[in-house]
Every structure is written in structure tokens, then in C-alpha cells.
PDB file of C-alpha atoms in Angstrom:
ATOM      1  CA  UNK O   1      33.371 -26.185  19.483  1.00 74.00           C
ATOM      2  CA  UNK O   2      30.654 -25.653  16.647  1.00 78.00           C
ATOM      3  CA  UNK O   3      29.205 -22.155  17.071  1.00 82.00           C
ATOM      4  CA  UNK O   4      25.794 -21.776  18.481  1.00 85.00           C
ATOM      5  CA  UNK O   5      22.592 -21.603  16.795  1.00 89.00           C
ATOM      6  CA  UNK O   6      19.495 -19.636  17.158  1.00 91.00           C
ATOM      7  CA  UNK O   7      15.951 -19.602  16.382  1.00 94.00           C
ATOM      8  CA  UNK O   8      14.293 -17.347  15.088  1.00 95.00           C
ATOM      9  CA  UNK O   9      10.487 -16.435  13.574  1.00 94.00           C
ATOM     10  CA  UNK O  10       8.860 -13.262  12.005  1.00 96.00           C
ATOM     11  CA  UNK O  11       5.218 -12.967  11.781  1.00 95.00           C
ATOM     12  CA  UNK O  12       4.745 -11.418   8.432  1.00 95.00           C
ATOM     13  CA  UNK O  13       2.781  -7.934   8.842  1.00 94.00           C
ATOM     14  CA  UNK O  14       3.358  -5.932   5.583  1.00 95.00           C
ATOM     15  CA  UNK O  15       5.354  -5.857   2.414  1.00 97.00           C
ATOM     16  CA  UNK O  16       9.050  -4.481   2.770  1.00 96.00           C
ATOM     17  CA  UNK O  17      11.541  -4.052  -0.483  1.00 95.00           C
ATOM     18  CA  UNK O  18      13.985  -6.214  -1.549  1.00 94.00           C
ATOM     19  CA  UNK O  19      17.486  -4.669  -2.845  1.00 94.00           C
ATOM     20  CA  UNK O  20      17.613  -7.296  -5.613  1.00 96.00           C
ATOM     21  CA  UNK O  21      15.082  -8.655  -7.843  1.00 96.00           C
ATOM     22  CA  UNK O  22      14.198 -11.986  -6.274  1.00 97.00           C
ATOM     23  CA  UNK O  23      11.729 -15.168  -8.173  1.00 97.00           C
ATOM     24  CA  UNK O  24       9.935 -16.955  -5.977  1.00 97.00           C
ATOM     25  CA  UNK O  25       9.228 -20.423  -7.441  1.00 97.00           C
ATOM     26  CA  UNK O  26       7.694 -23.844  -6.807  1.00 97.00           C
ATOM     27  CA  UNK O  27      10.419 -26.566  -6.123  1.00 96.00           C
ATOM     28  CA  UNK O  28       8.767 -28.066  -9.249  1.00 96.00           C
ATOM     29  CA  UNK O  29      10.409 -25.508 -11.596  1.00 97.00           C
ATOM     30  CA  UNK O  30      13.497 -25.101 -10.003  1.00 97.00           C
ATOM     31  CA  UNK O  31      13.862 -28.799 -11.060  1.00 96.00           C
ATOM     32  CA  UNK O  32      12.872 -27.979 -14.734  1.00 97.00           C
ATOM     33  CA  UNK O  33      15.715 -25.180 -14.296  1.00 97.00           C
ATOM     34  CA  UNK O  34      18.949 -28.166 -14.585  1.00 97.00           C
ATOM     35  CA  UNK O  35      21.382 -25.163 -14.147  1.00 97.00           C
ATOM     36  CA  UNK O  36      20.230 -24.003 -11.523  1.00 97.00           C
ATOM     37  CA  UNK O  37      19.951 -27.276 -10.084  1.00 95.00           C
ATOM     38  CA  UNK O  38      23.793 -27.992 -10.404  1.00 96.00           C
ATOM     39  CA  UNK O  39      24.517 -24.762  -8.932  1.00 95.00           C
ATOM     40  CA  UNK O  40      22.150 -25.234  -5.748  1.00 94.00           C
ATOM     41  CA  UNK O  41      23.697 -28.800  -5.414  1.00 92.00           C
ATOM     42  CA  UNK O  42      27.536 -27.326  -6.257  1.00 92.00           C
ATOM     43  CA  UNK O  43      27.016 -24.429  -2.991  1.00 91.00           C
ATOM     44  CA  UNK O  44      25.198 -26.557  -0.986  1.00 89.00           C
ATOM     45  CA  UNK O  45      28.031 -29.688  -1.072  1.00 87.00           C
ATOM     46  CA  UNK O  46      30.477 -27.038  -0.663  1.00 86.00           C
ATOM     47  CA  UNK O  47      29.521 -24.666   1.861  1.00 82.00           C
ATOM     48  CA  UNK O  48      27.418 -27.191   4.315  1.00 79.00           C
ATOM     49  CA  UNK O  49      29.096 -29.928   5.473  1.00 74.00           C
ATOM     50  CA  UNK O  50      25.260 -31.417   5.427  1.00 71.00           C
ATOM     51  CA  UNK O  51      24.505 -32.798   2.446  1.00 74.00           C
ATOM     52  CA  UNK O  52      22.631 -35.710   3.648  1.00 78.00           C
ATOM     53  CA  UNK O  53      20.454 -33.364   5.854  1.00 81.00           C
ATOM     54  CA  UNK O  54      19.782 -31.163   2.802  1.00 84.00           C
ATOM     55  CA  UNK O  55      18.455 -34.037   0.897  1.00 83.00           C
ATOM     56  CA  UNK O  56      16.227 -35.008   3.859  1.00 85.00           C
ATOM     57  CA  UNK O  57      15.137 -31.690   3.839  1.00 87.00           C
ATOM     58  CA  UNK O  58      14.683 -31.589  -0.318  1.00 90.00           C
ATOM     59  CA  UNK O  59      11.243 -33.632   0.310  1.00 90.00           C
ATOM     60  CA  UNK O  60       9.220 -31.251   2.191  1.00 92.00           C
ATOM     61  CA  UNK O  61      10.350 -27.758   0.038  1.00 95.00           C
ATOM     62  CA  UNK O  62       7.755 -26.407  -1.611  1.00 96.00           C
ATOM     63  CA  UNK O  63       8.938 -22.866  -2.201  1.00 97.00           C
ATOM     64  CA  UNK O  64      12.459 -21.569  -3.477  1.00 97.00           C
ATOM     65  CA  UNK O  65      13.590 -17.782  -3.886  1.00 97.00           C
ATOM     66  CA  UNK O  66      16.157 -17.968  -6.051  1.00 97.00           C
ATOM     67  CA  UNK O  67      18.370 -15.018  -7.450  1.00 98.00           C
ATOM     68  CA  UNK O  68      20.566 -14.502 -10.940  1.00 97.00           C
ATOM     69  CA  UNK O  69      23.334 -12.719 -11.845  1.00 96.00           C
ATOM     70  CA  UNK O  70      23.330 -10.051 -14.422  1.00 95.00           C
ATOM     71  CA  UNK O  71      23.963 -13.230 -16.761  1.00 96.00           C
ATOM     72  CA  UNK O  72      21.158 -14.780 -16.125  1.00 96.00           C
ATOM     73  CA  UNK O  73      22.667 -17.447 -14.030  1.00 96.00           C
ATOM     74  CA  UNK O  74      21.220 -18.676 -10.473  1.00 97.00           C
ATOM     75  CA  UNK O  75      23.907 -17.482  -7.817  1.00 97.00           C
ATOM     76  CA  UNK O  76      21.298 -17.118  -4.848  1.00 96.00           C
ATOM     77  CA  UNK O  77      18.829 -19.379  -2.983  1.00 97.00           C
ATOM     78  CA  UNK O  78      16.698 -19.949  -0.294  1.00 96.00           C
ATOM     79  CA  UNK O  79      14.360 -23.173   0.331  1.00 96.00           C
ATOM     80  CA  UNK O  80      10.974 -22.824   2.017  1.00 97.00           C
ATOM     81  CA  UNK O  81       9.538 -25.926   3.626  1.00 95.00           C
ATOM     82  CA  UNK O  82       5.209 -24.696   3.524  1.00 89.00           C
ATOM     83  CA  UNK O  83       3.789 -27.345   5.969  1.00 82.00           C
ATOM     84  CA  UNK O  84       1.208 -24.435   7.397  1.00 83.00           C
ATOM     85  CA  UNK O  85       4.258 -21.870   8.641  1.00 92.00           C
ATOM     86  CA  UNK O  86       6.967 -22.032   6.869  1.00 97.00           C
ATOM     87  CA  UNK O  87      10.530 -22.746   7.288  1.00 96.00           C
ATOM     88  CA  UNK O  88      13.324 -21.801   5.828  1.00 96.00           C
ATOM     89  CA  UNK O  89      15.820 -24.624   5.456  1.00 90.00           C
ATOM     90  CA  UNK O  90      18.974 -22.989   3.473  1.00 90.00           C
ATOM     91  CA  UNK O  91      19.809 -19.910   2.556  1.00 94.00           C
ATOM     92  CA  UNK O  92      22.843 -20.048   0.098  1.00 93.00           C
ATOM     93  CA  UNK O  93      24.788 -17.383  -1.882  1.00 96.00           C
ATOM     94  CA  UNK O  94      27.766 -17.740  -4.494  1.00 96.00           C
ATOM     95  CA  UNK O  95      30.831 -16.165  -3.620  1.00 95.00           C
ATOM     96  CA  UNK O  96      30.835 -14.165  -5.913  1.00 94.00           C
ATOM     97  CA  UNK O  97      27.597 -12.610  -5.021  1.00 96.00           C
ATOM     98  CA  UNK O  98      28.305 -12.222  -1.518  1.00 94.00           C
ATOM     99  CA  UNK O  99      28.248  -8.953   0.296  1.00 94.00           C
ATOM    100  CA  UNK O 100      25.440  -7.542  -2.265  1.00 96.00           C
ATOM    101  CA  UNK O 101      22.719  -7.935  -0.024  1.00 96.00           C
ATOM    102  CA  UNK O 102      21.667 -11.188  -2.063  1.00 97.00           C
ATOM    103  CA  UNK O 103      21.151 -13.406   0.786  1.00 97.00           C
ATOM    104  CA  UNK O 104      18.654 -10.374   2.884  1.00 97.00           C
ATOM    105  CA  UNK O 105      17.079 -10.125  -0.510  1.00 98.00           C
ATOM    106  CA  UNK O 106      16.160 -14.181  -0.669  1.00 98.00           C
ATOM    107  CA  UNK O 107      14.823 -13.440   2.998  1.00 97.00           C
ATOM    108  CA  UNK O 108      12.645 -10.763   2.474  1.00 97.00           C
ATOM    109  CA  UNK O 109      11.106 -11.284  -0.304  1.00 97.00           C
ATOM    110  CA  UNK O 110      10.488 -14.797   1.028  1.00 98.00           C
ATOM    111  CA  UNK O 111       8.492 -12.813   3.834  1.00 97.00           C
ATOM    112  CA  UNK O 112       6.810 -10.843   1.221  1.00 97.00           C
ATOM    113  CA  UNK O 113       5.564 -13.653  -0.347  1.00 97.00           C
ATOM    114  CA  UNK O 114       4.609 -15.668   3.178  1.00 97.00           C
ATOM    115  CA  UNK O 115       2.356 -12.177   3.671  1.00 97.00           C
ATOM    116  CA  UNK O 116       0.666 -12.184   0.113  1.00 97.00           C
ATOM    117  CA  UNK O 117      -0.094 -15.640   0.750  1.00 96.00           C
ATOM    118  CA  UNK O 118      -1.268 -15.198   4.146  1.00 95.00           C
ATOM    119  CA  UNK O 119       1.296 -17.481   5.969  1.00 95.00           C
ATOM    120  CA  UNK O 120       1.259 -17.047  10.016  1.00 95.00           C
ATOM    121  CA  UNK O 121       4.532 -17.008  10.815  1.00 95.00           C
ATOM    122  CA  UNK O 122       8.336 -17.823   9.296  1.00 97.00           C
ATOM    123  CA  UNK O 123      11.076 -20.062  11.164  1.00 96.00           C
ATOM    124  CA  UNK O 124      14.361 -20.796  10.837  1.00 95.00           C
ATOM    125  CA  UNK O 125      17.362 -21.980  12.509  1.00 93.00           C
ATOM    126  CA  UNK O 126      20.909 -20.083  11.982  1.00 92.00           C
ATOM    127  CA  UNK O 127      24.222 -19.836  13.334  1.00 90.00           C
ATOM    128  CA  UNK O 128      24.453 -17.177  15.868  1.00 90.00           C
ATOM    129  CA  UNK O 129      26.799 -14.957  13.485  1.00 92.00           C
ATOM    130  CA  UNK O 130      23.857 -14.389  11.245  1.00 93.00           C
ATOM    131  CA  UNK O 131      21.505 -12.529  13.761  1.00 94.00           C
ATOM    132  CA  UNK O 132      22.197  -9.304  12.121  1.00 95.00           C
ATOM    133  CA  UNK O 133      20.979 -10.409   8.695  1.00 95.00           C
ATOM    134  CA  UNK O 134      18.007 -11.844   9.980  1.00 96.00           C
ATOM    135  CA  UNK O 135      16.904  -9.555  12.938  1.00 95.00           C
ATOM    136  CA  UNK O 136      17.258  -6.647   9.477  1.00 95.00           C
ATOM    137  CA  UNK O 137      15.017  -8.667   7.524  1.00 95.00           C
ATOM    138  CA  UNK O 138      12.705  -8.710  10.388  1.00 94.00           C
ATOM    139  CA  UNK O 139      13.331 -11.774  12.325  1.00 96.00           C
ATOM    140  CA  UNK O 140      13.426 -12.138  16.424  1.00 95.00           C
ATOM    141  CA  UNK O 141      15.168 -14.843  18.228  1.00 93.00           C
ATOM    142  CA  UNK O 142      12.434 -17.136  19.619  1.00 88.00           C
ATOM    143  CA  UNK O 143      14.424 -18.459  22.826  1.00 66.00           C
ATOM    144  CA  UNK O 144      17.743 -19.009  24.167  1.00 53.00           C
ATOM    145  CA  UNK O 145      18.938 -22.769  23.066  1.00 48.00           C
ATOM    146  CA  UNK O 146      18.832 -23.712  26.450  1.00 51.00           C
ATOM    147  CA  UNK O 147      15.021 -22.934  26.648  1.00 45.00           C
ATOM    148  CA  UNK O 148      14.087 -25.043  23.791  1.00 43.00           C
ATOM    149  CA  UNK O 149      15.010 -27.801  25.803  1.00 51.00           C
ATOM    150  CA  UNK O 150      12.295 -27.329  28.499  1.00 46.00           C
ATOM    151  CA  UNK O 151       9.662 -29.816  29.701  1.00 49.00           C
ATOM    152  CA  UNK O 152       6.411 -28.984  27.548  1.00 50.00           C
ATOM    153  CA  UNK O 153       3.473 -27.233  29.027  1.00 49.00           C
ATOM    154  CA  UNK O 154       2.323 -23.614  29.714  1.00 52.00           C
ATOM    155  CA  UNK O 155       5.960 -22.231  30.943  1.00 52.00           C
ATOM    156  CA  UNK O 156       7.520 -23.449  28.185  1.00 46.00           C
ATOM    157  CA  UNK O 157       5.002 -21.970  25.802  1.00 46.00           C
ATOM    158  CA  UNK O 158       5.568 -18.514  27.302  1.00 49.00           C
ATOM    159  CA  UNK O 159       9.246 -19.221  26.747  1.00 49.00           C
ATOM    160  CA  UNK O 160       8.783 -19.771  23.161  1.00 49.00           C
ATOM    161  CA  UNK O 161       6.237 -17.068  22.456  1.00 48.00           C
ATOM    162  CA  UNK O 162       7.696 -13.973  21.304  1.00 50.00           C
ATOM    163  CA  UNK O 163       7.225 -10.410  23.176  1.00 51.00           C
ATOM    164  CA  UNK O 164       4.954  -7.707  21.415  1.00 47.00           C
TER     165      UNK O 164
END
């Protein structure tokens, strides 16, 4: 059985720190970047098993924290979709950069730049194991699964809405 996700928003309310130094680029440059490019494409077709859904997703990211190693090579990234809110589609880390507080670095200074730029609120969806990373970077469930489901109307806009 596939483990369950969550979802999750954060309304962006002040600046916090990030433990790593994080750019936060258009989708445009990362493209100019081809490095960076293979590397995104190398830990995305090996740690999703969603590669068609990631290229479906490719077409609406305008934002992309990305992270590099002491070489100066990408090892770190995280894609923003910037309709009005934004979403954050992927959040990927090399292995060897994992457990170095890369991947809460991607997400908070994503929220950083959401507040600078005046963005109501940040989504995402994650796998249930991740809560802890993302409730630390700031980030509250929104609803149960379950409630996601309900018929539309005032109920299930209180379900949705976040408390305080």
C-alpha cells in the first residue's frame, strides 16, 4: 500500500534563515544552467517513479531554488509552480547531500522569497513521512485526505481553511 500523502500550506509572515545558501532562480536560467539540468533530470528519474508527471508539471514552473555543493555543482532543488500562490511541485536532494538540512533550506528560503514577493500562501503535497520537515519550515497540514474529498460549499471550505 503506497504511503499516504498530506497537504499542506504556510502563509508566509516574515523572513526566517536558511542553514545553506540557497539561489532562487527563474526556470529560464536553470535551463541555461545544462548541468544542472542533467542533474535535476538524473534525481528526478531516479528517485520518483513519476517522470511523466514531472514533465507535466515542467510547464507551469516558474521558480526553482536550487542548491550547490562546495564544488559548485547543483545537488539540491525545489520547483515552484507561481500561478497566484504557489506550489511546490518537487523537492529533490542528492544523496550525497542528504541529512545537511539541504532539502529545509530549498523550503525556506522558497518561503522567504514567496514573502519578499508578496505571495499569499504556499502549497504542497508530500508523503506523510515528511511532516516533520515541513511543519519545521513552517508548514500546517491543510486537511485530512479524506476531507479533501468533500462535496464543495461552505463546510468544506471550513474544512480546508487552516486554524489561527
Amino acid at each position: 500500500m503506497p504511503e499516504p500523502e498530506l497537504h499542506y500550506f504556510c502563509k508566509p509572515l516574515a523572513l526566517r534563515p536558511a542553514a545553506h545558501v540557497i539561489d532562487f532562480i527563474t526556470a529560464q536560467q536553470l535551463l541555461a544552467d545544462e548541468p544542472a539540468c542533467q542533474t535535476l533530470w538524473e534525481l528526478v528519474s531516479t528517485q520518483f517513479r513519476t517522470r511523466s508527471k514531472f514533465l507535466a508539471v515542467w510547464a507551469g514552473v516558474r521558480f526553482v531554488a536550487l542548491h550547490r555543493d562546495a564544488d559548485g555543482r547543483a545537488d539540491g532543488f525545489l520547483l515552484v509552480n507561481a500561478p497566484v500562490n504557489w506550489q511546490i511541485d518537487y523537492v529533490v536532494v542528492a544523496p550525497t547531500a542528504r541529512g545537511q538540512g539541504v532539502a529545509s533550506a530549498l523550503v525556506v528560503e522558497t518561503v522567504n522569497q514567496a514573502f519578499l514577493r508578496e505571495v499569499p500562501y504556499v502549497m504542497l503535497t508530500s508523503k506523510a513521512s515528511l511532516r516533520p520537515l515541513y511543519e519545521a519550515c513552517g508548514f500546517v497540514p491543510v486537511a485530512a485526505p479524506e476531507a479533501l474529498a468533500a462535496p464543495a460549499g461552505p463546510a468544506a471550505y471550513r474544512a480546508l481553511t487552516p486554524k489561527g
